[in-house]
Amino acid sequence: MPHGLLQRLGITQPIVLAPMSGASTPALVAAVSRAGGLGSHGVGYLAPQAILDDAAKIRAATDRPFALNLFALPDDVQADEAAIDHARAALDALMEHEGLAARTTRPERWSPRFSDQFAALCEARPAVASFTFNLLTPRQVDELKRRDIAVVGNATSLAEVRAWAALDVDAISLQGAEAGGHRGTFLHEPEEAMIGLFALIRLAARAVDVPLIAGGGIMDGRGMLAAEMLGAAVSQLGTAFLACPESAAASAWKQDIPTTEDTRVTTIRSFSGRAARGRRNTYVEAMESKAGAFPAYPVMNALTSPLRKAAAAAGRSDLVSEWCGQAASLSRAMPAAELVAILLAEYAQARASLA
Ligand SMILES: Cc1cc2nc3c(=O)[nH]c(=O)nc-3n(C[C@H](O)[C@H](O)[C@H](O)COP(=O)(O)O)c2cc1C
């Protein structure tokens, strides 16, 4: 019997492809949606027209529902000039030391304007829209609902769960401390909100009557069933899909994921100015201790862009961000449709073994 949330989202299987900016692609999203799950596309780095173009590409590949995900950010970024100078000097010195010819630049804009991205998302009209980094305004929630777009907010603590529930959203995605990528934390310092998924699901399930989407460290069907047993309606997997051929992760990143030990996965602020979970490497060893003096997201993210591009072009994967969750080494590299089929078979088997 399909769960109410699955019906609301128009999906038949209890699996959501986590939005992954920089790694999710229209092909990956469409593959998961075609397999009966909900493919989500992280479009937080994209300009409005690119959001519309990607939505059209997903639609061309499937008529199944899909989600678009944005970083909820203020339109105007307050840049801390001293922190910018400090970061540029440190980044330029690192590039020189590592033999990369690139140097930092000051872009015209630090990131696309959220209100323009939001307008593009409304125009694209996905079945589901999810948001991280902050709350929406009640008016923005209404705008989405008026277009019959289901609204999902990301939470990393009980207080954040309650804040989204007060906005009467359709579902809340829980981002456990295990999760790969940027922390969505908005009411606390990120290190205060490193709540493990086991604890977070139980806290949220007892506190609110909103369907829960559980993410963080789920890599197989047993993990999916465990999340459901704890009170989640559906599981959201990100890292599990990074090594799929449809993902945009660089090939070195894809190769590194299955060999990334749990103790090598850490919280990193120095790539983007915002805490994110990924693999500790040469860049992190050199820069993380300086991160307190660097500017916040999105300024730092824009400043590291030349270094990340130059390092990728030079095959220096030890200098680029390789986001992944704590259970990365359980990753299986295969086409997304095959992975979904295996995950669902494992989930059914785990369920049967408990019956
Ligand atoms: C490469 C990468 C990029 C991510 N980008 C986003 C994003 O744009 N928006 C978002 O809400 N979450 C983002 N996340 C977090 C995921 O949505 C999700 O919380 C996480 O992948 C779940 O944990 P797991 O990676 O252990 O499966 C990203 C995660 C990764 C690994």
mmCIF file of C-alpha atoms and ligand atoms in Angstrom:
data_model
loop_
_atom_site.group_PDB
_atom_site.id
_atom_site.type_symbol
_atom_site.label_atom_id
_atom_site.label_comp_id
_atom_site.label_asym_id
_atom_site.label_seq_id
_atom_site.Cartn_x
_atom_site.Cartn_y
_atom_site.Cartn_z
ATOM 1 C CA MET A 1 0.000 0.000 0.000
ATOM 2 C CA PRO A 2 1.709 3.228 -1.013
ATOM 3 C CA HIS A 3 2.306 5.687 1.793
ATOM 4 C CA GLY A 4 0.438 9.013 1.737
ATOM 5 C CA LEU A 5 3.590 10.977 0.991
ATOM 6 C CA LEU A 6 4.477 8.732 -1.926
ATOM 7 C CA GLN A 7 1.015 9.338 -3.359
ATOM 8 C CA ARG A 8 1.349 13.067 -2.740
ATOM 9 C CA LEU A 9 4.694 13.070 -4.559
ATOM 10 C CA GLY A 10 3.337 10.842 -7.318
ATOM 11 C CA ILE A 11 6.023 8.205 -6.806
ATOM 12 C CA THR A 12 5.637 4.460 -6.372
ATOM 13 C CA GLN A 13 8.863 3.526 -4.585
ATOM 14 C CA PRO A 14 10.162 4.800 -1.210
ATOM 15 C CA ILE A 15 13.349 6.282 -2.582
ATOM 16 C CA VAL A 16 14.449 9.837 -3.254
ATOM 17 C CA LEU A 17 17.630 10.719 -5.117
ATOM 18 C CA ALA A 18 19.109 13.478 -2.918
ATOM 19 C CA PRO A 19 19.623 16.810 -4.653
ATOM 20 C CA MET A 20 23.353 17.173 -5.297
ATOM 21 C CA SER A 21 24.499 20.471 -6.757
ATOM 22 C CA GLY A 22 27.477 19.882 -8.990
ATOM 23 C CA ALA A 23 26.796 16.127 -9.193
ATOM 24 C CA SER A 24 23.132 15.579 -10.061
ATOM 25 C CA THR A 25 22.314 15.811 -13.771
ATOM 26 C CA PRO A 26 19.055 15.711 -15.734
ATOM 27 C CA ALA A 27 19.986 12.162 -16.833
ATOM 28 C CA LEU A 28 20.520 10.961 -13.245
ATOM 29 C CA VAL A 29 17.316 12.613 -12.022
ATOM 30 C CA ALA A 30 15.277 11.164 -14.892
ATOM 31 C CA ALA A 31 16.731 7.672 -14.359
ATOM 32 C CA VAL A 32 15.640 7.595 -10.698
ATOM 33 C CA SER A 33 12.203 9.048 -11.472
ATOM 34 C CA ARG A 34 11.683 6.552 -14.312
ATOM 35 C CA ALA A 35 12.515 3.751 -11.862
ATOM 36 C CA GLY A 36 9.596 4.858 -9.654
ATOM 37 C CA GLY A 37 11.511 6.991 -7.132
ATOM 38 C CA LEU A 38 11.801 10.759 -6.950
ATOM 39 C CA GLY A 39 14.798 12.189 -8.752
ATOM 40 C CA SER A 40 15.919 15.526 -7.291
ATOM 41 C CA HIS A 41 18.157 17.980 -9.082
ATOM 42 C CA GLY A 42 20.316 20.374 -7.063
ATOM 43 C CA VAL A 43 20.195 23.609 -9.061
ATOM 44 C CA GLY A 44 21.529 25.965 -6.396
ATOM 45 C CA TYR A 45 24.584 26.957 -8.478
ATOM 46 C CA LEU A 46 22.634 27.507 -11.702
ATOM 47 C CA ALA A 47 21.484 30.721 -13.333
ATOM 48 C CA PRO A 48 17.703 31.011 -13.917
ATOM 49 C CA GLN A 49 17.861 30.063 -17.621
ATOM 50 C CA ALA A 50 19.989 26.997 -16.864
ATOM 51 C CA ILE A 51 17.375 25.897 -14.289
ATOM 52 C CA LEU A 52 14.682 26.117 -16.973
ATOM 53 C CA ASP A 53 16.890 24.294 -19.494
ATOM 54 C CA ASP A 54 17.648 21.451 -17.081
ATOM 55 C CA ALA A 55 13.978 21.073 -16.142
ATOM 56 C CA ALA A 56 13.171 20.785 -19.853
ATOM 57 C CA LYS A 57 15.864 18.121 -20.257
ATOM 58 C CA ILE A 58 14.412 16.082 -17.392
ATOM 59 C CA ARG A 59 10.925 16.387 -18.907
ATOM 60 C CA ALA A 60 12.249 15.274 -22.285
ATOM 61 C CA ALA A 61 13.622 12.125 -20.619
ATOM 62 C CA THR A 62 10.651 11.220 -18.402
ATOM 63 C CA ASP A 63 7.050 12.169 -17.702
ATOM 64 C CA ARG A 64 7.462 11.039 -14.069
ATOM 65 C CA PRO A 65 7.551 13.579 -11.190
ATOM 66 C CA PHE A 66 10.869 15.108 -10.178
ATOM 67 C CA ALA A 67 12.152 17.671 -7.680
ATOM 68 C CA LEU A 68 14.247 20.804 -8.025
ATOM 69 C CA ASN A 69 16.283 22.016 -5.071
ATOM 70 C CA LEU A 70 17.609 25.481 -4.234
ATOM 71 C CA PHE A 71 19.831 27.060 -1.600
ATOM 72 C CA ALA A 72 17.619 29.632 0.171
ATOM 73 C CA LEU A 73 19.958 32.616 0.414
ATOM 74 C CA PRO A 74 19.564 36.384 0.753
ATOM 75 C CA ASP A 75 19.650 38.185 -2.616
ATOM 76 C CA ASP A 76 22.381 40.547 -1.531
ATOM 77 C CA VAL A 77 25.612 39.205 -0.152
ATOM 78 C CA GLN A 78 27.473 41.264 2.450
ATOM 79 C CA ALA A 79 31.134 40.807 1.526
ATOM 80 C CA ASP A 80 33.744 41.097 4.284
ATOM 81 C CA GLU A 81 36.633 42.780 2.443
ATOM 82 C CA ALA A 82 39.324 41.834 4.977
ATOM 83 C CA ALA A 83 38.235 38.191 4.866
ATOM 84 C CA ILE A 84 38.231 38.268 1.060
ATOM 85 C CA ASP A 85 41.797 39.639 0.959
ATOM 86 C CA HIS A 86 42.893 37.037 3.473
ATOM 87 C CA ALA A 87 41.345 34.182 1.501
ATOM 88 C CA ARG A 88 42.716 35.382 -1.830
ATOM 89 C CA ALA A 89 46.233 35.601 -0.431
ATOM 90 C CA ALA A 90 46.002 32.107 1.057
ATOM 91 C CA LEU A 91 44.510 30.598 -2.125
ATOM 92 C CA ASP A 92 47.008 32.306 -4.441
ATOM 93 C CA ALA A 93 49.882 31.103 -2.233
ATOM 94 C CA LEU A 94 48.543 27.539 -2.300
ATOM 95 C CA MET A 95 48.181 27.593 -6.107
ATOM 96 C CA GLU A 96 51.723 28.856 -6.458
ATOM 97 C CA HIS A 97 53.013 26.219 -4.039
ATOM 98 C CA GLU A 98 51.157 23.444 -5.902
ATOM 99 C CA GLY A 99 52.361 24.608 -9.327
ATOM 100 C CA LEU A 100 48.951 25.760 -10.616
ATOM 101 C CA ALA A 101 49.125 28.815 -12.888
ATOM 102 C CA ALA A 102 45.602 30.073 -12.022
ATOM 103 C CA ARG A 103 44.969 32.879 -9.509
ATOM 104 C CA THR A 104 41.854 34.070 -7.687
ATOM 105 C CA THR A 105 39.586 36.652 -9.297
ATOM 106 C CA ARG A 106 36.761 38.815 -8.058
ATOM 107 C CA PRO A 107 33.589 37.804 -9.920
ATOM 108 C CA GLU A 108 30.859 40.279 -10.833
ATOM 109 C CA ARG A 109 28.382 38.399 -8.645
ATOM 110 C CA TRP A 110 29.184 35.954 -5.857
ATOM 111 C CA SER A 111 26.225 33.701 -6.776
ATOM 112 C CA PRO A 112 22.980 33.821 -8.758
ATOM 113 C CA ARG A 113 20.190 35.850 -7.068
ATOM 114 C CA PHE A 114 17.911 33.555 -5.095
ATOM 115 C CA SER A 115 14.740 35.453 -6.023
ATOM 116 C CA ASP A 116 15.541 35.009 -9.747
ATOM 117 C CA GLN A 117 16.262 31.311 -9.226
ATOM 118 C CA PHE A 118 13.004 30.970 -7.263
ATOM 119 C CA ALA A 119 11.053 32.604 -10.099
ATOM 120 C CA ALA A 120 12.641 30.176 -12.588
ATOM 121 C CA LEU A 121 11.774 27.231 -10.362
ATOM 122 C CA CYS A 122 8.145 28.397 -10.188
ATOM 123 C CA GLU A 123 8.093 28.672 -13.972
ATOM 124 C CA ALA A 124 9.658 25.210 -14.372
ATOM 125 C CA ARG A 125 6.916 23.848 -12.097
ATOM 126 C CA PRO A 126 8.422 20.575 -10.877
ATOM 127 C CA ALA A 127 6.154 18.267 -8.841
ATOM 128 C CA VAL A 128 8.339 18.944 -5.802
ATOM 129 C CA ALA A 129 10.592 21.819 -4.724
ATOM 130 C CA SER A 130 13.023 21.417 -1.850
ATOM 131 C CA PHE A 131 15.077 24.032 -0.039
ATOM 132 C CA THR A 132 18.132 24.060 2.166
ATOM 133 C CA PHE A 133 20.336 26.666 3.970
ATOM 134 C CA ASN A 134 17.309 28.593 5.290
ATOM 135 C CA LEU A 135 13.529 28.774 5.588
ATOM 136 C CA LEU A 136 11.261 30.186 2.914
ATOM 137 C CA THR A 137 8.885 33.012 3.708
ATOM 138 C CA PRO A 138 5.193 32.062 4.141
ATOM 139 C CA ARG A 139 4.543 33.945 0.904
ATOM 140 C CA GLN A 140 7.064 31.847 -1.019
ATOM 141 C CA VAL A 141 5.495 28.663 0.372
ATOM 142 C CA ASP A 142 2.082 29.925 -0.794
ATOM 143 C CA GLU A 143 3.438 30.747 -4.238
ATOM 144 C CA LEU A 144 4.647 27.168 -4.657
ATOM 145 C CA LYS A 145 1.453 25.633 -3.328
ATOM 146 C CA ARG A 146 -0.652 27.779 -5.643
ATOM 147 C CA ARG A 147 1.232 26.156 -8.518
ATOM 148 C CA ASP A 148 0.595 22.719 -7.001
ATOM 149 C CA ILE A 149 4.294 22.239 -6.268
ATOM 150 C CA ALA A 150 4.880 20.153 -3.125
ATOM 151 C CA VAL A 151 7.237 21.948 -0.717
ATOM 152 C CA VAL A 152 10.036 20.204 1.194
ATOM 153 C CA GLY A 153 12.289 21.920 3.736
ATOM 154 C CA ASN A 154 15.629 20.579 4.942
ATOM 155 C CA ALA A 155 16.319 20.316 8.671
ATOM 156 C CA THR A 156 19.346 19.253 10.726
ATOM 157 C CA SER A 157 17.919 19.699 14.245
ATOM 158 C CA LEU A 158 14.624 19.439 16.067
ATOM 159 C CA ALA A 159 14.287 23.245 16.193
ATOM 160 C CA GLU A 160 14.697 23.390 12.400
ATOM 161 C CA VAL A 161 12.122 20.608 11.972
ATOM 162 C CA ARG A 162 9.654 22.636 14.038
ATOM 163 C CA ALA A 163 10.413 25.809 12.069
ATOM 164 C CA TRP A 164 9.591 24.113 8.746
ATOM 165 C CA ALA A 165 6.515 22.415 10.236
ATOM 166 C CA ALA A 166 5.204 25.859 11.254
ATOM 167 C CA LEU A 167 5.277 26.813 7.557
ATOM 168 C CA ASP A 168 2.913 23.918 6.807
ATOM 169 C CA VAL A 169 5.222 22.296 4.261
ATOM 170 C CA ASP A 170 4.385 18.973 2.584
ATOM 171 C CA ALA A 171 7.427 17.125 3.928
ATOM 172 C CA ILE A 172 10.646 17.728 5.825
ATOM 173 C CA SER A 173 13.932 16.225 4.721
ATOM 174 C CA LEU A 174 16.110 15.300 7.673
ATOM 175 C CA GLN A 175 19.816 15.673 7.045
ATOM 176 C CA GLY A 176 21.665 13.530 9.565
ATOM 177 C CA ALA A 177 25.256 14.352 10.527
ATOM 178 C CA GLU A 178 26.384 11.431 8.334
ATOM 179 C CA ALA A 179 25.248 13.165 5.137
ATOM 180 C CA GLY A 180 27.575 14.176 2.326
ATOM 181 C CA GLY A 181 27.669 17.724 0.967
ATOM 182 C CA HIS A 182 26.781 21.055 2.561
ATOM 183 C CA ARG A 183 25.098 21.136 5.945
ATOM 184 C CA GLY A 184 21.727 22.804 5.611
ATOM 185 C CA THR A 185 21.879 24.107 9.200
ATOM 186 C CA PHE A 186 20.327 27.563 9.594
ATOM 187 C CA LEU A 187 19.356 28.011 13.243
ATOM 188 C CA HIS A 188 22.645 26.944 14.820
ATOM 189 C CA GLU A 189 26.357 26.785 14.312
ATOM 190 C CA PRO A 190 26.877 23.689 12.112
ATOM 191 C CA GLU A 191 28.939 21.858 14.748
ATOM 192 C CA GLU A 192 26.048 22.247 17.226
ATOM 193 C CA ALA A 193 23.669 20.525 14.832
ATOM 194 C CA MET A 194 25.585 17.350 14.004
ATOM 195 C CA ILE A 195 22.661 15.155 15.014
ATOM 196 C CA GLY A 196 22.898 11.555 13.855
ATOM 197 C CA LEU A 197 20.050 10.346 11.638
ATOM 198 C CA PHE A 198 18.824 7.746 14.184
ATOM 199 C CA ALA A 199 18.320 10.462 16.797
ATOM 200 C CA LEU A 200 16.964 13.040 14.348
ATOM 201 C CA ILE A 201 14.252 10.802 12.898
ATOM 202 C CA ARG A 202 12.946 9.830 16.342
ATOM 203 C CA LEU A 203 13.037 13.421 17.622
ATOM 204 C CA ALA A 204 11.202 14.690 14.550
ATOM 205 C CA ALA A 205 8.655 11.859 14.408
ATOM 206 C CA ARG A 206 7.583 12.526 17.972
ATOM 207 C CA ALA A 207 7.417 16.297 17.559
ATOM 208 C CA VAL A 208 5.633 16.951 14.268
ATOM 209 C CA ASP A 209 2.941 15.452 12.103
ATOM 210 C CA VAL A 210 4.702 16.088 8.777
ATOM 211 C CA PRO A 211 6.023 13.286 6.529
ATOM 212 C CA LEU A 212 9.758 12.818 6.953
ATOM 213 C CA ILE A 213 12.347 12.144 4.253
ATOM 214 C CA ALA A 214 15.459 10.649 5.865
ATOM 215 C CA GLY A 215 18.970 11.236 4.539
ATOM 216 C CA GLY A 216 22.508 10.699 5.743
ATOM 217 C CA GLY A 217 24.592 7.551 5.402
ATOM 218 C CA ILE A 218 21.849 5.429 3.794
ATOM 219 C CA MET A 219 23.550 3.296 1.148
ATOM 220 C CA ASP A 220 21.453 0.121 0.856
ATOM 221 C CA GLY A 221 18.004 -1.418 1.300
ATOM 222 C CA ARG A 222 18.619 -2.260 4.955
ATOM 223 C CA GLY A 223 19.365 1.386 5.673
ATOM 224 C CA MET A 224 16.161 2.377 3.862
ATOM 225 C CA LEU A 225 14.086 -0.015 5.950
ATOM 226 C CA ALA A 226 15.804 1.122 9.163
ATOM 227 C CA ALA A 227 14.877 4.742 8.402
ATOM 228 C CA GLU A 228 11.277 3.671 7.814
ATOM 229 C CA MET A 229 11.182 1.657 11.054
ATOM 230 C CA LEU A 230 12.343 4.746 12.909
ATOM 231 C CA GLY A 231 9.528 6.848 11.486
ATOM 232 C CA ALA A 232 10.602 8.172 8.080
ATOM 233 C CA ALA A 233 8.188 7.963 5.151
ATOM 234 C CA VAL A 234 10.922 7.617 2.578
ATOM 235 C CA SER A 235 14.719 7.527 2.305
ATOM 236 C CA GLN A 236 16.896 10.040 0.479
ATOM 237 C CA LEU A 237 20.241 8.809 -0.869
ATOM 238 C CA GLY A 238 22.967 11.029 -2.269
ATOM 239 C CA THR A 239 26.430 9.503 -1.970
ATOM 240 C CA ALA A 240 25.062 6.119 -3.098
ATOM 241 C CA PHE A 241 24.422 7.650 -6.556
ATOM 242 C CA LEU A 242 27.621 9.690 -6.936
ATOM 243 C CA ALA A 243 29.541 6.926 -8.731
ATOM 244 C CA CYS A 244 26.735 6.240 -11.254
ATOM 245 C CA PRO A 245 27.739 6.986 -14.860
ATOM 246 C CA GLU A 246 24.908 9.552 -15.039
ATOM 247 C CA SER A 247 26.383 11.623 -12.165
ATOM 248 C CA ALA A 248 28.477 14.706 -12.993
ATOM 249 C CA ALA A 249 31.089 13.889 -10.325
ATOM 250 C CA ALA A 250 34.567 13.951 -11.883
ATOM 251 C CA SER A 251 36.010 10.538 -12.683
ATOM 252 C CA ALA A 252 38.707 10.794 -9.977
ATOM 253 C CA TRP A 253 35.980 11.623 -7.427
ATOM 254 C CA LYS A 254 33.984 8.583 -8.594
ATOM 255 C CA GLN A 255 37.047 6.393 -8.223
ATOM 256 C CA ASP A 256 37.883 7.763 -4.757
ATOM 257 C CA ILE A 257 34.426 7.209 -3.259
ATOM 258 C CA PRO A 258 34.484 3.409 -2.760
ATOM 259 C CA THR A 259 37.922 3.613 -1.121
ATOM 260 C CA THR A 260 37.104 6.504 1.214
ATOM 261 C CA GLU A 261 37.338 5.239 4.784
ATOM 262 C CA ASP A 262 34.805 6.498 7.320
ATOM 263 C CA THR A 263 37.529 8.290 9.312
ATOM 264 C CA ARG A 264 38.658 10.155 6.221
ATOM 265 C CA VAL A 265 35.251 11.816 5.769
ATOM 266 C CA THR A 266 35.193 15.088 7.622
ATOM 267 C CA THR A 267 33.449 18.449 7.915
ATOM 268 C CA ILE A 268 35.086 21.054 5.703
ATOM 269 C CA ARG A 269 34.460 24.798 5.686
ATOM 270 C CA SER A 270 37.451 25.994 3.687
ATOM 271 C CA PHE A 271 36.183 25.153 0.179
ATOM 272 C CA SER A 272 32.963 27.162 0.226
ATOM 273 C CA GLY A 273 32.743 29.107 3.491
ATOM 274 C CA ARG A 274 29.997 26.763 4.693
ATOM 275 C CA ALA A 275 30.378 23.475 6.539
ATOM 276 C CA ALA A 276 30.134 20.497 4.193
ATOM 277 C CA ARG A 277 30.983 16.823 4.524
ATOM 278 C CA GLY A 278 33.610 15.407 2.212
ATOM 279 C CA ARG A 279 36.922 13.684 1.821
ATOM 280 C CA ARG A 280 39.977 15.044 3.635
ATOM 281 C CA ASN A 281 42.742 15.730 1.099
ATOM 282 C CA THR A 282 45.782 17.943 0.447
ATOM 283 C CA TYR A 283 43.651 21.108 0.134
ATOM 284 C CA VAL A 284 41.843 20.413 3.397
ATOM 285 C CA GLU A 285 45.073 19.676 5.255
ATOM 286 C CA ALA A 286 46.530 22.991 4.021
ATOM 287 C CA MET A 287 43.496 25.277 4.384
ATOM 288 C CA GLU A 288 41.017 24.053 6.981
ATOM 289 C CA SER A 289 42.883 25.496 9.954
ATOM 290 C CA LYS A 290 42.607 28.939 8.292
ATOM 291 C CA ALA A 291 38.883 28.674 7.521
ATOM 292 C CA GLY A 292 37.790 30.820 10.483
ATOM 293 C CA ALA A 293 39.273 33.909 8.796
ATOM 294 C CA PHE A 294 37.781 33.181 5.348
ATOM 295 C CA PRO A 295 34.516 34.747 4.120
ATOM 296 C CA ALA A 296 31.230 32.874 4.384
ATOM 297 C CA TYR A 297 29.291 31.134 1.602
ATOM 298 C CA PRO A 298 28.812 32.033 -1.240
ATOM 299 C CA VAL A 299 31.833 34.370 -1.327
ATOM 300 C CA MET A 300 34.406 31.712 -0.427
ATOM 301 C CA ASN A 301 32.816 29.270 -2.861
ATOM 302 C CA ALA A 302 33.284 31.772 -5.691
ATOM 303 C CA LEU A 303 36.859 32.551 -4.614
ATOM 304 C CA THR A 304 37.918 28.874 -4.700
ATOM 305 C CA SER A 305 36.391 28.346 -8.151
ATOM 306 C CA PRO A 306 39.584 29.147 -10.166
ATOM 307 C CA LEU A 307 41.632 26.823 -7.957
ATOM 308 C CA ARG A 308 39.091 23.998 -8.210
ATOM 309 C CA LYS A 309 38.905 24.365 -12.000
ATOM 310 C CA ALA A 310 42.674 24.527 -12.468
ATOM 311 C CA ALA A 311 43.229 21.558 -10.148
ATOM 312 C CA ALA A 312 40.599 19.486 -11.959
ATOM 313 C CA ALA A 313 42.193 20.323 -15.328
ATOM 314 C CA ALA A 314 45.598 19.272 -13.962
ATOM 315 C CA GLY A 315 44.219 15.983 -12.606
ATOM 316 C CA ARG A 316 44.856 17.121 -8.999
ATOM 317 C CA SER A 317 41.830 15.564 -7.297
ATOM 318 C CA ASP A 318 43.624 16.083 -3.966
ATOM 319 C CA LEU A 319 42.932 19.828 -4.334
ATOM 320 C CA VAL A 320 39.223 19.739 -5.246
ATOM 321 C CA SER A 321 36.136 19.227 -3.096
ATOM 322 C CA GLU A 322 35.019 15.620 -3.096
ATOM 323 C CA TRP A 323 31.792 15.686 -1.084
ATOM 324 C CA CYS A 324 30.559 12.386 0.280
ATOM 325 C CA GLY A 325 28.775 10.941 3.291
ATOM 326 C CA GLN A 326 30.279 8.832 6.061
ATOM 327 C CA ALA A 327 29.306 5.508 4.460
ATOM 328 C CA ALA A 328 30.910 6.323 1.087
ATOM 329 C CA SER A 329 32.821 3.039 0.935
ATOM 330 C CA LEU A 330 29.502 1.152 0.608
ATOM 331 C CA SER A 331 29.083 2.837 -2.791
ATOM 332 C CA ARG A 332 28.367 0.705 -5.865
ATOM 333 C CA ALA A 333 29.246 2.078 -9.296
ATOM 334 C CA MET A 334 26.537 1.145 -11.793
ATOM 335 C CA PRO A 335 23.823 2.785 -13.891
ATOM 336 C CA ALA A 336 21.241 4.508 -11.683
ATOM 337 C CA ALA A 337 18.305 2.345 -12.845
ATOM 338 C CA GLU A 338 20.222 -0.803 -11.883
ATOM 339 C CA LEU A 339 21.139 0.677 -8.529
ATOM 340 C CA VAL A 340 17.506 1.587 -7.781
ATOM 341 C CA ALA A 341 16.426 -1.962 -8.697
ATOM 342 C CA ILE A 342 19.047 -3.450 -6.351
ATOM 343 C CA LEU A 343 18.179 -1.042 -3.531
ATOM 344 C CA LEU A 344 14.484 -1.911 -3.822
ATOM 345 C CA ALA A 345 15.221 -5.661 -3.917
ATOM 346 C CA GLU A 346 17.403 -5.331 -0.797
ATOM 347 C CA TYR A 347 14.692 -3.279 0.892
ATOM 348 C CA ALA A 348 12.042 -5.921 0.100
ATOM 349 C CA GLN A 349 14.342 -8.691 1.302
ATOM 350 C CA ALA A 350 15.118 -6.866 4.545
ATOM 351 C CA ARG A 351 11.384 -6.348 5.097
ATOM 352 C CA ALA A 352 10.627 -10.010 4.422
ATOM 353 C CA SER A 353 13.348 -11.143 6.811
ATOM 354 C CA LEU A 354 11.672 -9.188 9.620
ATOM 355 C CA ALA A 355 8.143 -10.401 8.864
HETATM 356 C C1 LIG B 1 27.883 16.122 -3.922
HETATM 357 C C2 LIG B 1 26.755 16.507 -3.058
HETATM 358 C C3 LIG B 1 26.062 17.678 -3.327
HETATM 359 C C4 LIG B 1 24.971 18.060 -2.536
HETATM 360 N N1 LIG B 1 24.255 19.177 -2.874
HETATM 361 C C5 LIG B 1 23.099 19.460 -2.202
HETATM 362 C C6 LIG B 1 22.228 20.482 -2.650
HETATM 363 O O1 LIG B 1 22.473 21.152 -3.648
HETATM 364 N N2 LIG B 1 21.099 20.712 -1.946
HETATM 365 C C7 LIG B 1 20.761 19.973 -0.823
HETATM 366 O O2 LIG B 1 19.714 20.211 -0.228
HETATM 367 N N3 LIG B 1 21.564 18.992 -0.388
HETATM 368 C C8 LIG B 1 22.710 18.707 -1.062
HETATM 369 N N4 LIG B 1 23.492 17.656 -0.657
HETATM 370 C C9 LIG B 1 23.074 16.866 0.527
HETATM 371 C C10 LIG B 1 22.129 15.753 0.077
HETATM 372 O O3 LIG B 1 20.927 16.299 -0.389
HETATM 373 C C11 LIG B 1 21.818 14.754 1.207
HETATM 374 O O4 LIG B 1 21.539 15.420 2.419
HETATM 375 C C12 LIG B 1 22.952 13.781 1.436
HETATM 376 O O5 LIG B 1 23.514 13.368 0.207
HETATM 377 C C13 LIG B 1 22.454 12.548 2.190
HETATM 378 O O6 LIG B 1 23.521 11.817 2.745
HETATM 379 P P1 LIG B 1 24.382 10.736 1.914
HETATM 380 O O7 LIG B 1 25.230 11.519 1.000
HETATM 381 O O8 LIG B 1 25.141 10.027 2.959
HETATM 382 O O9 LIG B 1 23.398 9.870 1.180
HETATM 383 C C14 LIG B 1 24.594 17.261 -1.418
HETATM 384 C C15 LIG B 1 25.308 16.084 -1.149
HETATM 385 C C16 LIG B 1 26.373 15.705 -1.949
HETATM 386 C C17 LIG B 1 27.080 14.407 -1.639
#
